[in-house]
Short mmCIF file of N, CA and C in Angstrom, two decimals:
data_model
loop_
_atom_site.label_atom_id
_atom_site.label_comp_id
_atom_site.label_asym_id
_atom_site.label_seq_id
_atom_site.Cartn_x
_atom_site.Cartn_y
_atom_site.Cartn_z
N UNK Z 29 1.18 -14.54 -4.82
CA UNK Z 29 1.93 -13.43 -4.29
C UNK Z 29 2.02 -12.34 -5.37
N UNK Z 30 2.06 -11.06 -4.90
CA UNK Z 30 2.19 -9.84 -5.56
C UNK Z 30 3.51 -9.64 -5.99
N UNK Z 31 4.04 -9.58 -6.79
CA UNK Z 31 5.48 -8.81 -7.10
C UNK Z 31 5.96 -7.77 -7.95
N UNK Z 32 6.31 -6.94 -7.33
CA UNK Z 32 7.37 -5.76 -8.15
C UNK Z 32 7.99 -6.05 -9.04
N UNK Z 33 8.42 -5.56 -10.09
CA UNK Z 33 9.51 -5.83 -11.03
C UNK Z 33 10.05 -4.67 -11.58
N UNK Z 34 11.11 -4.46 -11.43
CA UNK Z 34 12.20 -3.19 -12.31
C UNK Z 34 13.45 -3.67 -12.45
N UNK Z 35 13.49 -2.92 -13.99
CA UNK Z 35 14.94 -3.10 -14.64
C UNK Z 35 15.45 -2.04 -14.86
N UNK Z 36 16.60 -1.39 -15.08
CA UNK Z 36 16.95 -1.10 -16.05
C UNK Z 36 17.34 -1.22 -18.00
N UNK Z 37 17.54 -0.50 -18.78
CA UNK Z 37 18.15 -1.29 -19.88
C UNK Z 37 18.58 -2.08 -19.79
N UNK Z 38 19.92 -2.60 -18.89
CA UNK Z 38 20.44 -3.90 -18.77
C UNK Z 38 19.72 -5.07 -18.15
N UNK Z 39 18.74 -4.56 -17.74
CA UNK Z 39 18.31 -5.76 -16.79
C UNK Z 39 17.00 -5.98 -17.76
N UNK Z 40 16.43 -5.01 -18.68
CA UNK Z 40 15.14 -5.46 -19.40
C UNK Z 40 14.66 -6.47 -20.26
N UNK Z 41 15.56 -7.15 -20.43
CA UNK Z 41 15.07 -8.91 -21.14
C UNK Z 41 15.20 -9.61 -19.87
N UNK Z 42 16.24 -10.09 -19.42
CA UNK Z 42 16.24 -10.32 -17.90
C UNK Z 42 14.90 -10.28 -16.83
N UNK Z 43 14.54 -8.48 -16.53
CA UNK Z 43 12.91 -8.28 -15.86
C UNK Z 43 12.28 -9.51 -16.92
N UNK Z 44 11.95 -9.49 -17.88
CA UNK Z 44 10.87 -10.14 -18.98
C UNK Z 44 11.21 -11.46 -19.06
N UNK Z 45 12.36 -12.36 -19.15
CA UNK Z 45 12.25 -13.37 -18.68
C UNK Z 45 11.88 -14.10 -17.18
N UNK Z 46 12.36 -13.29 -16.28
CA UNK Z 46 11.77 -13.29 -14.97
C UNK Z 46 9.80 -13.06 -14.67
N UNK Z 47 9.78 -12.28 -15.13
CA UNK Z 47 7.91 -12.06 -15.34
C UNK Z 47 7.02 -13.13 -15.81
N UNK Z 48 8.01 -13.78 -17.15
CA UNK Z 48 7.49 -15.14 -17.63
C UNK Z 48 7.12 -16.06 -16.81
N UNK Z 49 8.31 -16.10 -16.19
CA UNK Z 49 8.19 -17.52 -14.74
C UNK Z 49 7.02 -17.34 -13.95
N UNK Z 50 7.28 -15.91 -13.28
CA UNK Z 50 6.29 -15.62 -12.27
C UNK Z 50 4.98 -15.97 -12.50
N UNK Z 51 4.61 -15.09 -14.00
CA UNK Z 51 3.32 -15.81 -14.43
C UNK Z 51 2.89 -17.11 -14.38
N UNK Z 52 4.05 -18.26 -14.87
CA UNK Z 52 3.81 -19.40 -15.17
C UNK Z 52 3.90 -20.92 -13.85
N UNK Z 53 4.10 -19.83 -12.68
CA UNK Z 53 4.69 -20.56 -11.46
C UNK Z 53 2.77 -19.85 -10.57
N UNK Z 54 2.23 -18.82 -11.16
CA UNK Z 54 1.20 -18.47 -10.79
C UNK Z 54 1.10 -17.24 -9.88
N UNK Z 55 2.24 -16.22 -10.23
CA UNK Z 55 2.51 -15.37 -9.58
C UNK Z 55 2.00 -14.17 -9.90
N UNK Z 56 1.14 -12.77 -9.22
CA UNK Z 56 1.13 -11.79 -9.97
C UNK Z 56 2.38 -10.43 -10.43
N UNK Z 57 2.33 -10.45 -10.88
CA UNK Z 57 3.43 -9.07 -10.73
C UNK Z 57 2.78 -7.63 -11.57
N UNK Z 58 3.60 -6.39 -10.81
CA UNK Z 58 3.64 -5.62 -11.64
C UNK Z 58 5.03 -4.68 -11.92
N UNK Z 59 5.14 -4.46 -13.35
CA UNK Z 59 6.19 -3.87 -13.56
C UNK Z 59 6.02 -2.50 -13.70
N UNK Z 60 7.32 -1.83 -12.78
CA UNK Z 60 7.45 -1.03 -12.82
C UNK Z 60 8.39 -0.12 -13.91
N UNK Z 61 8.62 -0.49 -14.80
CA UNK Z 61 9.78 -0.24 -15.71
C UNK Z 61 11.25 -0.78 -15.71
N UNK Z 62 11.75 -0.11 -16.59
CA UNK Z 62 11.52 0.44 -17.68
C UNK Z 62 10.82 -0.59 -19.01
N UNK Z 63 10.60 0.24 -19.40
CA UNK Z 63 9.32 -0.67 -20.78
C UNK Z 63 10.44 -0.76 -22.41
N UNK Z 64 11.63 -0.22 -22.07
CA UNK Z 64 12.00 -0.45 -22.81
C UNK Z 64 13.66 -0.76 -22.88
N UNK Z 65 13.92 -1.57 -23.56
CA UNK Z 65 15.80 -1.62 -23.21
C UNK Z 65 16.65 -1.34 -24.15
N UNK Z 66 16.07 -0.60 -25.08
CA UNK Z 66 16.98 0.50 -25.85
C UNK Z 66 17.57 1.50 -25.79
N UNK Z 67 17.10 2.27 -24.59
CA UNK Z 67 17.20 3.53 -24.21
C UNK Z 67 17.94 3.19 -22.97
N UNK Z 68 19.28 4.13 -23.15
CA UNK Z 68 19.86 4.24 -21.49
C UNK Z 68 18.89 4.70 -20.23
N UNK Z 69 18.57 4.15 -19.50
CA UNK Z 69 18.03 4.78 -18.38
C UNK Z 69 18.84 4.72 -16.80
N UNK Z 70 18.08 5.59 -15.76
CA UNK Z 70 18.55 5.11 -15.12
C UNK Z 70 17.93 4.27 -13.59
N UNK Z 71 18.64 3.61 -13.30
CA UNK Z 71 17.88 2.16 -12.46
C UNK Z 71 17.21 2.97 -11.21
N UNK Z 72 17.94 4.27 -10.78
CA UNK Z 72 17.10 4.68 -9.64
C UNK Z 72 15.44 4.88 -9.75
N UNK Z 73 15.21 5.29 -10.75
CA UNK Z 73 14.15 5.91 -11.19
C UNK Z 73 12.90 4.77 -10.75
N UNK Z 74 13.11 3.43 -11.48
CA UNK Z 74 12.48 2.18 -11.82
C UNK Z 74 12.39 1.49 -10.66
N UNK Z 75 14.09 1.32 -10.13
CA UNK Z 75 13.74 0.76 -8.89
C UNK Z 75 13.47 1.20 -7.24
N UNK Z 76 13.42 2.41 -7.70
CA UNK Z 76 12.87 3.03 -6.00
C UNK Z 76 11.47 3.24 -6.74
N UNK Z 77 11.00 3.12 -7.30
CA UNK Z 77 9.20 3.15 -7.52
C UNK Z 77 8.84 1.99 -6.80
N UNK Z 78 9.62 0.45 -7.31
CA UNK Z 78 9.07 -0.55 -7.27
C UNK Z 78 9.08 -0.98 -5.30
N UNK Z 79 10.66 -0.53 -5.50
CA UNK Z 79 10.81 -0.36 -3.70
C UNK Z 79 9.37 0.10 -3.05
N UNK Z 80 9.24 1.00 -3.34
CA UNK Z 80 8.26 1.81 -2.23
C UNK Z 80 6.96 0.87 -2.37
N UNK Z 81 6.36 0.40 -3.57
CA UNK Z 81 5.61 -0.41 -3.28
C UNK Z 81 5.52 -1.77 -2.53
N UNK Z 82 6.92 -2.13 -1.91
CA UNK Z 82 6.73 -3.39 -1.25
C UNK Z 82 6.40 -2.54 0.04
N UNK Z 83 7.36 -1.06 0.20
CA UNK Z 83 7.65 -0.28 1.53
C UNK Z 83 6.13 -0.20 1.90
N UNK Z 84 5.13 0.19 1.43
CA UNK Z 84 3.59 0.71 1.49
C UNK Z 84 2.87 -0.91 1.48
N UNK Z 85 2.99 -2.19 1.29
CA UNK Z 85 2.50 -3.19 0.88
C UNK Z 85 1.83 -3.44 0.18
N UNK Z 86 1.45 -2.28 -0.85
CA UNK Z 86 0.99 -2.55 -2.23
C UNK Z 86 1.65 -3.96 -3.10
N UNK Z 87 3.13 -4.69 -3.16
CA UNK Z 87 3.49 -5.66 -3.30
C UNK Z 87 4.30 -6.31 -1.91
N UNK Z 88 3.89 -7.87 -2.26
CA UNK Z 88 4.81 -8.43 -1.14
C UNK Z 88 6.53 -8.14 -1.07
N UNK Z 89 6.33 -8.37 -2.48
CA UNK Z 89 7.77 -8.39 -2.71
C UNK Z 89 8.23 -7.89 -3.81
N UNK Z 90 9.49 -7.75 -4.38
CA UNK Z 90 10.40 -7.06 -5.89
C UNK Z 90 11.42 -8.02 -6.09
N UNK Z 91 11.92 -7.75 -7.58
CA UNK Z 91 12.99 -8.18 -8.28
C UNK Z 91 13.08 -7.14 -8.72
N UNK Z 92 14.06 -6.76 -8.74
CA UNK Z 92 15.08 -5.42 -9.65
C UNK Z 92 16.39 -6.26 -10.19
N UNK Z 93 15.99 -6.20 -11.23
CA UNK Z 93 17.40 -6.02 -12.21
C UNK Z 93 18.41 -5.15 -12.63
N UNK Z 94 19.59 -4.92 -12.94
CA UNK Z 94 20.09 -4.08 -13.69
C UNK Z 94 21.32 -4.92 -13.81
N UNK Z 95 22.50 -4.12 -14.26
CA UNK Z 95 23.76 -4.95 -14.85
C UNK Z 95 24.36 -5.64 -13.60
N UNK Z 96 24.83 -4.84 -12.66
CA UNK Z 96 25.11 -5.90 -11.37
C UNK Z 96 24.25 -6.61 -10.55
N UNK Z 97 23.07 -5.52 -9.90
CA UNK Z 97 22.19 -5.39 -8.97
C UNK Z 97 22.59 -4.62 -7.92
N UNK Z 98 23.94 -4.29 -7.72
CA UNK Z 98 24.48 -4.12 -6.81
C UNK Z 98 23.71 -2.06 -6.43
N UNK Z 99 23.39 -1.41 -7.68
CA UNK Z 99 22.49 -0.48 -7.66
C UNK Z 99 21.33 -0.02 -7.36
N UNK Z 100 20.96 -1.28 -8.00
CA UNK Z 100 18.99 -1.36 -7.36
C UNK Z 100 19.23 -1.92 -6.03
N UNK Z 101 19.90 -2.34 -5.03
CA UNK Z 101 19.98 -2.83 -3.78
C UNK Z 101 20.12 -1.36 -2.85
N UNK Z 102 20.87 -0.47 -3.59
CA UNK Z 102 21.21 0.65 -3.14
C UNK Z 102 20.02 1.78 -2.57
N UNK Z 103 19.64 1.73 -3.70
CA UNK Z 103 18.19 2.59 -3.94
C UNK Z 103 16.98 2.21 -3.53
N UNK Z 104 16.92 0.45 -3.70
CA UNK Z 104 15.94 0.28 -2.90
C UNK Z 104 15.75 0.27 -1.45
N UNK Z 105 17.49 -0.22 -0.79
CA UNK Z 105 17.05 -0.20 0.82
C UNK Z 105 17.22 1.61 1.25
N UNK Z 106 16.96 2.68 0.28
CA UNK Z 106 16.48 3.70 1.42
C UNK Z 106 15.24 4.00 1.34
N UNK Z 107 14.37 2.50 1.35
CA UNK Z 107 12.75 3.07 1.23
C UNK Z 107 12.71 2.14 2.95
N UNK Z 108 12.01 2.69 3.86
CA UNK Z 108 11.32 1.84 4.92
C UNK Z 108 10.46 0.74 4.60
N UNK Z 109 10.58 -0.29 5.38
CA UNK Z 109 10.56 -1.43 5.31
C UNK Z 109 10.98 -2.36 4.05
N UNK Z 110 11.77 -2.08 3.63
CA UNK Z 110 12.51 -2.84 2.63
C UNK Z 110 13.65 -3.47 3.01
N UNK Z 111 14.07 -4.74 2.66
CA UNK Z 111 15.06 -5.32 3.11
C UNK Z 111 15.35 -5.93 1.45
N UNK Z 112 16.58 -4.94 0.99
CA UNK Z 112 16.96 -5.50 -0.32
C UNK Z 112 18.25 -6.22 -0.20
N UNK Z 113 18.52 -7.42 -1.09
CA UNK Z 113 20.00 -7.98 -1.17
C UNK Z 113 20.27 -8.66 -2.56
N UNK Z 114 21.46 -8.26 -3.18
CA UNK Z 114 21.76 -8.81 -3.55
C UNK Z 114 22.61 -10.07 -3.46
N UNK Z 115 22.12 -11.28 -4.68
CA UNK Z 115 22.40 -12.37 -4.59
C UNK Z 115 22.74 -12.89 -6.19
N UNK Z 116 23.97 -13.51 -6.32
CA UNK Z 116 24.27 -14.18 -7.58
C UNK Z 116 24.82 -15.84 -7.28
N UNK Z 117 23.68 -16.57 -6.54
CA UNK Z 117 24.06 -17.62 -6.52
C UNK Z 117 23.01 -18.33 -5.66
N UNK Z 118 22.60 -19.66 -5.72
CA UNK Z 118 21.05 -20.14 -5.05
C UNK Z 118 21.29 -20.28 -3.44
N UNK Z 119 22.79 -20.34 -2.86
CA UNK Z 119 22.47 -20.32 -1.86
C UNK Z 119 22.41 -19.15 -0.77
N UNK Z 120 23.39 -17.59 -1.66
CA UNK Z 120 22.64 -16.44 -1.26
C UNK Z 120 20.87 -16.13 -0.93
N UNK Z 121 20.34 -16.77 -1.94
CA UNK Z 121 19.24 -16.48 -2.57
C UNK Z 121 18.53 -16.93 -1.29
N UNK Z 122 18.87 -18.47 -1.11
CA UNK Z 122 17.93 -19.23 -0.16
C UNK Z 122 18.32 -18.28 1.55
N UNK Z 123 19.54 -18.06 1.72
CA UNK Z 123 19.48 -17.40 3.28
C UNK Z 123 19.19 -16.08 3.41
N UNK Z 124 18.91 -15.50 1.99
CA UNK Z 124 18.23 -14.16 2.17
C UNK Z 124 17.17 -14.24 2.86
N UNK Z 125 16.50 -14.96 2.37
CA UNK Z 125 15.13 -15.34 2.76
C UNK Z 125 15.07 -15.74 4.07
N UNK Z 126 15.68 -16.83 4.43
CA UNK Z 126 15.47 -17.94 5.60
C UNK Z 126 15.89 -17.03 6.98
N UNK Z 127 16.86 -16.10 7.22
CA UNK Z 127 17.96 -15.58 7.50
C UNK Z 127 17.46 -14.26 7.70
N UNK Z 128 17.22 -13.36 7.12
CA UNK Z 128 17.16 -11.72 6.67
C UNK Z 128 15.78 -11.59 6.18
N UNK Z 129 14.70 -11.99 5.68
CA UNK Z 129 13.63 -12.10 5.86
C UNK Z 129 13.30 -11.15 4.38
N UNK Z 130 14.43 -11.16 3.47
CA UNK Z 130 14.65 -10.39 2.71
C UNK Z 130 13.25 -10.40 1.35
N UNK Z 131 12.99 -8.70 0.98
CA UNK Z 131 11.57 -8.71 1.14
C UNK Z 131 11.69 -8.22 -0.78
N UNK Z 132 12.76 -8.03 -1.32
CA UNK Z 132 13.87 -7.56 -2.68
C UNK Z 132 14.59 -7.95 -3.19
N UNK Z 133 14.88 -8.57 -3.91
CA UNK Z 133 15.94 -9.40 -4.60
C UNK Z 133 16.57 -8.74 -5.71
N UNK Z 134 18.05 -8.32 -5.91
CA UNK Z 134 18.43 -7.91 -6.52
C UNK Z 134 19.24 -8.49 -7.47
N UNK Z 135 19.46 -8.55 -9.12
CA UNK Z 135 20.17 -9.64 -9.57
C UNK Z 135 20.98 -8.56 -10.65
N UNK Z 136 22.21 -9.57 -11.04
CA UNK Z 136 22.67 -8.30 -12.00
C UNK Z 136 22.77 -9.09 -13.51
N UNK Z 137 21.87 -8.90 -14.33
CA UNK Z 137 21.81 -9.58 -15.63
C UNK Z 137 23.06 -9.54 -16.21
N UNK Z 138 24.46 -9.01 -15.85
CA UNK Z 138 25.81 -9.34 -16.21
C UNK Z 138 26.36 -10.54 -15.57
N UNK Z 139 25.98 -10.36 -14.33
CA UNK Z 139 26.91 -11.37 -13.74
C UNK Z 139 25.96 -12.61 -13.14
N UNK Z 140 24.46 -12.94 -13.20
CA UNK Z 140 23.65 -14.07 -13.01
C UNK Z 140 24.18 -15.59 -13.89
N UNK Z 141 23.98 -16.50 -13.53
CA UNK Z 141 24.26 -17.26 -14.51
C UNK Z 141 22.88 -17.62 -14.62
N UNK Z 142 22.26 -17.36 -16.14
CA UNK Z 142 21.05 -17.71 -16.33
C UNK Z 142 20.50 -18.86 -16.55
N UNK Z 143 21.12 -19.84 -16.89
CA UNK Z 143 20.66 -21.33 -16.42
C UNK Z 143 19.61 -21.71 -14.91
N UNK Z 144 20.43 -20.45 -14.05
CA UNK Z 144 19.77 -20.71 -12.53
C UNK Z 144 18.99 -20.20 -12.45
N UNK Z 145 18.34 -18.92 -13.30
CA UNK Z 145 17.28 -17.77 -13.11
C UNK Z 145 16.24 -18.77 -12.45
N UNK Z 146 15.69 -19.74 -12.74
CA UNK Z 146 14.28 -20.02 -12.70
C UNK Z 146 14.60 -20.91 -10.92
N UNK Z 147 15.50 -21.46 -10.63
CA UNK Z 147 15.73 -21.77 -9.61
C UNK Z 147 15.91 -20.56 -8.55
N UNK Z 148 16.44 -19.39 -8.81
CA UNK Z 148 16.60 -18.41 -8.12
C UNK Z 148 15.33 -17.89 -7.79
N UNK Z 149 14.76 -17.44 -8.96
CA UNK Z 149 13.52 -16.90 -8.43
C UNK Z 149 12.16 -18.33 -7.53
N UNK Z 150 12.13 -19.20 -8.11
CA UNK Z 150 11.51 -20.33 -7.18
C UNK Z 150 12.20 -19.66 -5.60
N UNK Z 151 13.55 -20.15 -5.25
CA UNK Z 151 13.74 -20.05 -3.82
C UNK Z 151 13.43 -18.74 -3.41
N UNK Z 152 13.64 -17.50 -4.42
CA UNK Z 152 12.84 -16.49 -3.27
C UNK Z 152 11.48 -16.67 -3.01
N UNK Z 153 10.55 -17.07 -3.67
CA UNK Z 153 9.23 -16.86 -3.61
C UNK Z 153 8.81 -17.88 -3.15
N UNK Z 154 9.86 -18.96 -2.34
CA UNK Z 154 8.89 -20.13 -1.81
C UNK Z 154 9.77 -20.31 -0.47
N UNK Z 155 10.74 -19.73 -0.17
CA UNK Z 155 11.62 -19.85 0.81
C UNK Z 155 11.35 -19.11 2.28
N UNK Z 156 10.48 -19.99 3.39
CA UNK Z 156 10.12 -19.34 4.62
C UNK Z 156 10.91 -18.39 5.04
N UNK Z 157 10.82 -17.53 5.70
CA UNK Z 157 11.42 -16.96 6.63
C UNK Z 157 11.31 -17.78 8.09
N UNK Z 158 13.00 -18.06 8.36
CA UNK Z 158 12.87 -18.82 9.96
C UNK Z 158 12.79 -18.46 11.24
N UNK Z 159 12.57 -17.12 11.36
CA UNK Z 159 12.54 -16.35 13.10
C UNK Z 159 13.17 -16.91 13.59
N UNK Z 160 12.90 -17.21 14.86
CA UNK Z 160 13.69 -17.42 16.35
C UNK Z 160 14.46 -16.48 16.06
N UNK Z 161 16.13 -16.42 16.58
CA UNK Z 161 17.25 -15.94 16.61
C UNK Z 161 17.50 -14.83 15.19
N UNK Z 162 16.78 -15.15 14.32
CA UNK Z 162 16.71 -14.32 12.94
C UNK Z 162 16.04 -13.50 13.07
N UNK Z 163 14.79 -13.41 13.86
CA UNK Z 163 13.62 -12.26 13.89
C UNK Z 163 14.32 -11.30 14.85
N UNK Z 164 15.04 -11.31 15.50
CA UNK Z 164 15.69 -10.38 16.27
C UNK Z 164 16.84 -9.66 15.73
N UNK Z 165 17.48 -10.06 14.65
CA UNK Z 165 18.63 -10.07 14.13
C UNK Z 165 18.05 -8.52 13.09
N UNK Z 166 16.39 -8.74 12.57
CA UNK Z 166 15.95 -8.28 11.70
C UNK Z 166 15.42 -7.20 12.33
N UNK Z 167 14.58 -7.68 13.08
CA UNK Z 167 14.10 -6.53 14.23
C UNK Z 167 15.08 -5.11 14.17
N UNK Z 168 15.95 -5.95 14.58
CA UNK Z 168 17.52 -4.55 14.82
C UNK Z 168 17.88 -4.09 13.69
N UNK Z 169 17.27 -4.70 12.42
CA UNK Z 169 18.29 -4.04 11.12
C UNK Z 169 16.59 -2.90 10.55
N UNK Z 170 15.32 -3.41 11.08
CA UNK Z 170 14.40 -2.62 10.93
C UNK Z 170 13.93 -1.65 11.74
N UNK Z 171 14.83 -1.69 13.03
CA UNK Z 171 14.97 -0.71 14.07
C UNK Z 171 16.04 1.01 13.65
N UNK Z 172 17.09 0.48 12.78
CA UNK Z 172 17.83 1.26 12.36
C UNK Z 172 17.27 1.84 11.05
N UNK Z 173 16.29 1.62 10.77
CA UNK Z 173 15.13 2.78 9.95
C UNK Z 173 15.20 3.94 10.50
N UNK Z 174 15.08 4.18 11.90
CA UNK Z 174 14.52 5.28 12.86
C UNK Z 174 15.78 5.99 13.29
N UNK Z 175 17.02 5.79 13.47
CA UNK Z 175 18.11 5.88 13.62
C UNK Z 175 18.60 7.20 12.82
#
């Protein structure tokens, strides 16, 4: 699978420990910034780039980091076809997916407990999406694009 990646400063060791996995679980990614976490930046910039590439299907999917996530969730769901959520805990993580068909994962390198990182990212990237009663649910939340 293809994946996005953006941080902000706060989220840029965070993105880079996350990238590690991906690689090592056999994943591709590309990052979209920031390249560096010295410098204040800001998360819109990084993570509506990375957004739009899941929006266009240039990637399947994204991780955006920053201090909550609760920002990059912001910025990324006003790109079409994006379904971003944040999640600080494995079983958010798992019904994003299963549930919401969720296509972005947003984490906040303040408040993650990083022990779970590598479990978190496993369940997004291996966690079906279940239709029936969910594909309709989604349907309507990708219907209100047009709205």
């Amino acid at each position: 699978m293809k994946i996005a990646l953006a941080s902000d400063h706060r989220g840029f060791e965070f993105k880079n420990l996350i990238a590690g996995y991906l690689a090592k679980i056999g994943h591709e990614t590309v990052d979209f910034g920031t390249k560096n976490g010295n410098d204040s930046v800001d998360y819109t910039d990084f993570g509506l780039l990375a957004a739009k590439s899941v929006g266009s299907g240039e990637c399947e999917r994204a991780i955006l980091v920053c201090g909550t996530g609760l920002g990059m969730s912001l910025i990324a769901n006003k790109v079409k076809g994006v379904r971003a959520t944040v999640c600080h805990d494995l079983f958010t993580v798992e019904m994003s997916r299963r549930h919401n068909d969720a296509n972005v994962l947003c984490l906040g390198a303040d408040v993650v407990n990083h022990e779970l990182l590598e479990q978190k990212i496993k369940l997004f990237v291996d966690t079906p999406f279940e239709g029936g009663r969910h594909a309709r649910r989604v349907g309507k939340i990708m219907d209100a694009e047009s709205s």
